[in-house]
XYZ file of C-alpha atoms in Angstrom:
306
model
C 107.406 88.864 108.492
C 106.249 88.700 104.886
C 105.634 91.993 102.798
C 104.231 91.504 99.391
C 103.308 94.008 97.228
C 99.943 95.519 98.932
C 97.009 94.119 97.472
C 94.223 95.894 99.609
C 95.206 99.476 100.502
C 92.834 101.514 103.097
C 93.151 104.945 102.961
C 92.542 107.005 106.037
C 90.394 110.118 104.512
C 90.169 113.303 106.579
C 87.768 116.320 106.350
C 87.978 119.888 106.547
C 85.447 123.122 106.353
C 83.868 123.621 102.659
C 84.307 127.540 102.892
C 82.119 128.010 99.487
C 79.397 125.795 100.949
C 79.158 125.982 105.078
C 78.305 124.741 107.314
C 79.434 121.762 104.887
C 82.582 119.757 105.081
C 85.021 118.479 102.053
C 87.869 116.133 101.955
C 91.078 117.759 103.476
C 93.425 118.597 100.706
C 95.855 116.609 101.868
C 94.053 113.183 101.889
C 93.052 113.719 97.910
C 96.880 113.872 97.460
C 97.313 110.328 99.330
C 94.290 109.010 97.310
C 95.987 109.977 94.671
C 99.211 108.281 95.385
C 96.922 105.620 96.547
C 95.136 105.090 93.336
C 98.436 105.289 90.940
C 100.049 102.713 92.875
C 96.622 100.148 93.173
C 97.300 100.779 89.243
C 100.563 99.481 89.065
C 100.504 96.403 91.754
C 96.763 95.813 90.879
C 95.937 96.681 94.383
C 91.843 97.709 95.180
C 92.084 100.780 97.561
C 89.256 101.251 100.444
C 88.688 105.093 101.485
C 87.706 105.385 105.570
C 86.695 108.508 107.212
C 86.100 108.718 111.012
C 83.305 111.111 112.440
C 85.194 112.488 115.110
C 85.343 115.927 116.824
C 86.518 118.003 113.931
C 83.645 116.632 112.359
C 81.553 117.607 114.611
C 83.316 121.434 115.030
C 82.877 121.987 111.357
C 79.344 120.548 110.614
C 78.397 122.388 113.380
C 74.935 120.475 113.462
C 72.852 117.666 115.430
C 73.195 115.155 113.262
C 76.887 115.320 112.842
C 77.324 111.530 111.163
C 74.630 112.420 108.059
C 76.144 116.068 107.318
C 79.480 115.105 107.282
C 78.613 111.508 105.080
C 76.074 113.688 103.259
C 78.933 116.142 102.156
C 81.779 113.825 101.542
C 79.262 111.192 99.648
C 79.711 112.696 96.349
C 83.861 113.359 96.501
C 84.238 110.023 97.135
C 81.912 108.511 94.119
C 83.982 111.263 91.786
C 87.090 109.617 93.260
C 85.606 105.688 92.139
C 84.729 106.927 89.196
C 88.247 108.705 88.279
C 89.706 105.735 89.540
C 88.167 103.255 87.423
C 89.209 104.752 84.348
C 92.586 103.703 85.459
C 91.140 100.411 86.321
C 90.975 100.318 90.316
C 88.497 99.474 91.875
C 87.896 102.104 95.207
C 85.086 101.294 97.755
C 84.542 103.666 101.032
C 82.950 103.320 104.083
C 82.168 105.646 107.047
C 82.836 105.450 111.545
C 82.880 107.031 114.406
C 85.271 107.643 116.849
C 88.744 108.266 117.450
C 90.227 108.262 114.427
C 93.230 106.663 114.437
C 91.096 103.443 116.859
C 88.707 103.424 114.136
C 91.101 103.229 111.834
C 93.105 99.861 112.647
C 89.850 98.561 113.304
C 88.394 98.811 109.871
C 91.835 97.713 108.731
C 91.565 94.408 110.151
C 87.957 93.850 109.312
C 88.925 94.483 105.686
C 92.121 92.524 106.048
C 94.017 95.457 104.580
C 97.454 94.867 103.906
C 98.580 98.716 103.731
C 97.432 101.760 105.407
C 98.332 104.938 103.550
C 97.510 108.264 105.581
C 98.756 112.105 105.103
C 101.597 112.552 107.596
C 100.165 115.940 109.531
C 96.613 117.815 110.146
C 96.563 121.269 108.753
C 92.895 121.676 110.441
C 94.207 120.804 114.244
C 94.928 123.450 116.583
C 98.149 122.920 118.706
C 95.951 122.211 122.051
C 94.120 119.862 119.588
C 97.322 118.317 118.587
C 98.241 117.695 122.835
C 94.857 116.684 123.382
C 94.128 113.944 120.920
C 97.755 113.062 119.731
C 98.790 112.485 116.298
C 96.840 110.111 114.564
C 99.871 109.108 112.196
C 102.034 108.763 114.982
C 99.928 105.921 116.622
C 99.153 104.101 113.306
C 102.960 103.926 112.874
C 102.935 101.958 116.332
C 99.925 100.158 116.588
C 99.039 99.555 113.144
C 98.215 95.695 112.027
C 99.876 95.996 108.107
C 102.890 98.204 106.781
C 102.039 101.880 106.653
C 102.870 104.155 104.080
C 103.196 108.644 104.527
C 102.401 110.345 101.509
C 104.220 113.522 101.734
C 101.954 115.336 99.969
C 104.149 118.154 98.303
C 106.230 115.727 96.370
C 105.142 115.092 92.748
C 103.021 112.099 92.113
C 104.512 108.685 91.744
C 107.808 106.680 92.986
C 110.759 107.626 90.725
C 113.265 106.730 93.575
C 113.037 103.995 96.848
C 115.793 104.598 99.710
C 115.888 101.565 101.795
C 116.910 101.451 105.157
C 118.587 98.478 106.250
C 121.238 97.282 109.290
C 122.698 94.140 110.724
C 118.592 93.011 111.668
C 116.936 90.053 109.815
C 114.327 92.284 108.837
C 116.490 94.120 106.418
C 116.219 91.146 104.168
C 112.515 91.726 103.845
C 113.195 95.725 103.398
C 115.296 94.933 100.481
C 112.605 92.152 99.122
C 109.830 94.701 99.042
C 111.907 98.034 98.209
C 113.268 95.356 95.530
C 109.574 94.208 94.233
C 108.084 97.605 94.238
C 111.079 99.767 92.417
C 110.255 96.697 89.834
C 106.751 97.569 89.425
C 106.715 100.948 88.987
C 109.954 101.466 87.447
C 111.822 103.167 90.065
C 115.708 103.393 90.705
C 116.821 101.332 94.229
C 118.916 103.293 96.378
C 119.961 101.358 99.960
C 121.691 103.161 103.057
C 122.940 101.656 105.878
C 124.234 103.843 108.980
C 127.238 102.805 110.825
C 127.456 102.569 114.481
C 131.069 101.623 116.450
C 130.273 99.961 119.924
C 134.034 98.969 120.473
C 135.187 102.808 120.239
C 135.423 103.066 124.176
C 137.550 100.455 124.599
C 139.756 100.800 121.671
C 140.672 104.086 122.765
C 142.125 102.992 125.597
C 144.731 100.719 123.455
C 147.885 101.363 122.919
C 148.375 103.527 119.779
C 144.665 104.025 119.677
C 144.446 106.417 116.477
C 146.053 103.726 114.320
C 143.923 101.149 116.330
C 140.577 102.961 115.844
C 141.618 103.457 112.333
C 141.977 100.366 111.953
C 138.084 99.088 113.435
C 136.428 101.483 111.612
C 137.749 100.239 108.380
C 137.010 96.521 109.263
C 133.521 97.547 110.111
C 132.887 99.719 106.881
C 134.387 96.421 105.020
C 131.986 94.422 106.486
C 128.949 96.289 106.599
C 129.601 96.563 102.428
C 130.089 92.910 102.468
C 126.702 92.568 103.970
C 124.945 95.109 101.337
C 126.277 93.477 98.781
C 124.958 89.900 100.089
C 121.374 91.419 101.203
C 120.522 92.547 97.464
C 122.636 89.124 95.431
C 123.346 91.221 92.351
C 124.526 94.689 93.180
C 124.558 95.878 90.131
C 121.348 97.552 89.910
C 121.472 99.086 93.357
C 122.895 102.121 94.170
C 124.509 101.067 97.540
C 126.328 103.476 100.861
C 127.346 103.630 104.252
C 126.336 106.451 106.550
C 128.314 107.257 109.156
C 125.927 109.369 111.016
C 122.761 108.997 113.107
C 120.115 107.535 110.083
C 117.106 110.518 111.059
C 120.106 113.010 110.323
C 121.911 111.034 107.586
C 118.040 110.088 105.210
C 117.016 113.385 104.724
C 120.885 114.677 103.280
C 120.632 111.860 100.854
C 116.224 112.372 100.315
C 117.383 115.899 98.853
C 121.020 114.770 97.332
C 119.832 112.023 95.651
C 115.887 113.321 95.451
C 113.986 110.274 96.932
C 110.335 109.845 96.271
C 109.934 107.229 98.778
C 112.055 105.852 101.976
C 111.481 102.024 103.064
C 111.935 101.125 106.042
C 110.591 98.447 109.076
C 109.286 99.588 112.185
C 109.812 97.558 115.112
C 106.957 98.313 117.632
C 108.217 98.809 121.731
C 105.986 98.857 124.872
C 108.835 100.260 126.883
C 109.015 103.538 128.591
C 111.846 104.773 126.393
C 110.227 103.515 123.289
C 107.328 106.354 123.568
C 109.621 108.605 125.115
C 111.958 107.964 122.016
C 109.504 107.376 119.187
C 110.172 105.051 116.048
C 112.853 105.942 113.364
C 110.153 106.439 110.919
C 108.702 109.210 113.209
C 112.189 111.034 113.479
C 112.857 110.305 109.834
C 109.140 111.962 108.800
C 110.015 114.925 111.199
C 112.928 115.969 109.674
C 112.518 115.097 106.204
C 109.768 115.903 103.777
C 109.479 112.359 102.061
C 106.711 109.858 101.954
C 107.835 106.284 104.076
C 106.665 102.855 103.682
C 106.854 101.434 107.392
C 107.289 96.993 107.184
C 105.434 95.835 110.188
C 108.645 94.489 111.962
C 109.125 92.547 115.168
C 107.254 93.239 118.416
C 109.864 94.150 121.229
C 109.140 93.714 124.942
């Protein structure tokens, strides 16, 4: 797995009623804040970012017309030129492009035709009804597992910009290319590098069934926090401009203590995709991380599992 900085970022662009101007449409407001974070960041890597909007059935419930695909392009046609125009006054260069279908199918399709080598959406729908939300499924939620490049959540009610990464690593090889990314964007944008690893103890059951087991189990733990620093400190080389920790908690409940201790812009982390029963039963800890945590994520694609 190899995860440069992004240099072709597709941006999945939603829609929602124009109240001033039905039975017109407008881009939902929060997909201008992940062009936004979108277009700062193409600045700053020197990335070209490709807007994508699927025609799909809230299309069609807004536009409320027969010719659902030219009121809805019709309507969003001039937001996106104001948004290439904005944007190249920073330098970027935006294109955009139109489908139809499900969104999120759509979606991973146009991302491989364009060889796109980030997907950045909005993490929820504020337009979707809950039976809309059962129906259809969340269209974040299946990019996070199916998607062909790293995908990264703009939370959109944090401020603009990266000001500090949390990566999430463990004892997996993909850690290495968590901190090599975390590492080369915190670089380009000027952000401070935080890195958290959560602690798990496998031997507990059978140490506690030693003699003097308090003093034994005392005595694991510590070997495994010394360890587990031991391996920070030899994922990142120079520790010195990391700000390094051990959790000792489940990560989905330790990120988002530190997201609001520490007041993280942006977690990293690698996603490593399952066709198992308990994997969609379970989810991804990006998904659990996003639900309990306001805070934008940059998903690695990791490893398939079986």
């Amino acid at each position: 797995m190899s995860q440069p900085l992004p240099r072709r970022i597709l941006v999945g662009v939603s829609c929602a009623p124009d109240v001033a101007e039905p039975p017109l449409v407008k881009i939902a407001d929060v997909d201008h804040r992940t062009i936004e974070q979108a277009v700062w960041l193409a600045a700053r890597v020197k990335a070209e970012v490709h807007l994508f909007h699927v025609v799909d059935f809230i299309g069609e419930s807004v536009a409320g017309h027969d010719d659902v695909e030219a009121v809805v392009q019709g309507s969003l046609t001039a937001e996106m030129e104001a948004i290439q125009h904005r944007a190249a006054d920073e330098g970027v260069r935006v294109s955009y492009a139109f489908g139809r279908g499900r969104p999120w199918e759509a979606l991973l399709a146009y991302a491989t035709t364009i060889s796109a080598d980030l997907l950045m959406v909005s993490p929820r729908r504020d337009d979707l009804t809950t039976f809309q939300r059962l129906l259809h499924g969340s269209t974040t939620r299946r990019l996070l597992h199916h998607a062909p490049c790293a995908v990264w959540v703009v939370e959109p009610d944090r401020p603009l910009g990266v000001h500090r990464v949390l990566a999430l690593v463990d004892d997996s090889p993909v850690s290495a290319e968590v901190v090599a990314a975390t590492r080369a964007l915190a670089d380009a944008v000027g952000a401070e590098k935080h890195l958290l690893r959560c602690l798990d103890y496998p031997a507990d059951v059978a140490v506690r069934r030693l003699p003097d087991a308090e003093r034994a189990l005392r005595h694991y733990h510590d070997r495994v926090r010394e360890n587990a620093q031991h391996q920070l400190e030899k994922l990142v080389g120079d520790p010195s401009g990391w700000h390094l920790s051990l959790g000792e908690d489940w990560v989905a409940r330790v990120v988002p203590r530190r997201v609001e201790k520490d007041k993280i812009d942006l977690v990293v982390l690698a996603s490593v995709s399952t066709n198992t029963l308990r994997g969609r039963i379970l989810g991804t800890t990006a998904e659990a991380i996003l639900e309990r945590s306001p805070v934008s994520a940059w998903v690695l694609r990791g490893i398939p599992e079986a």
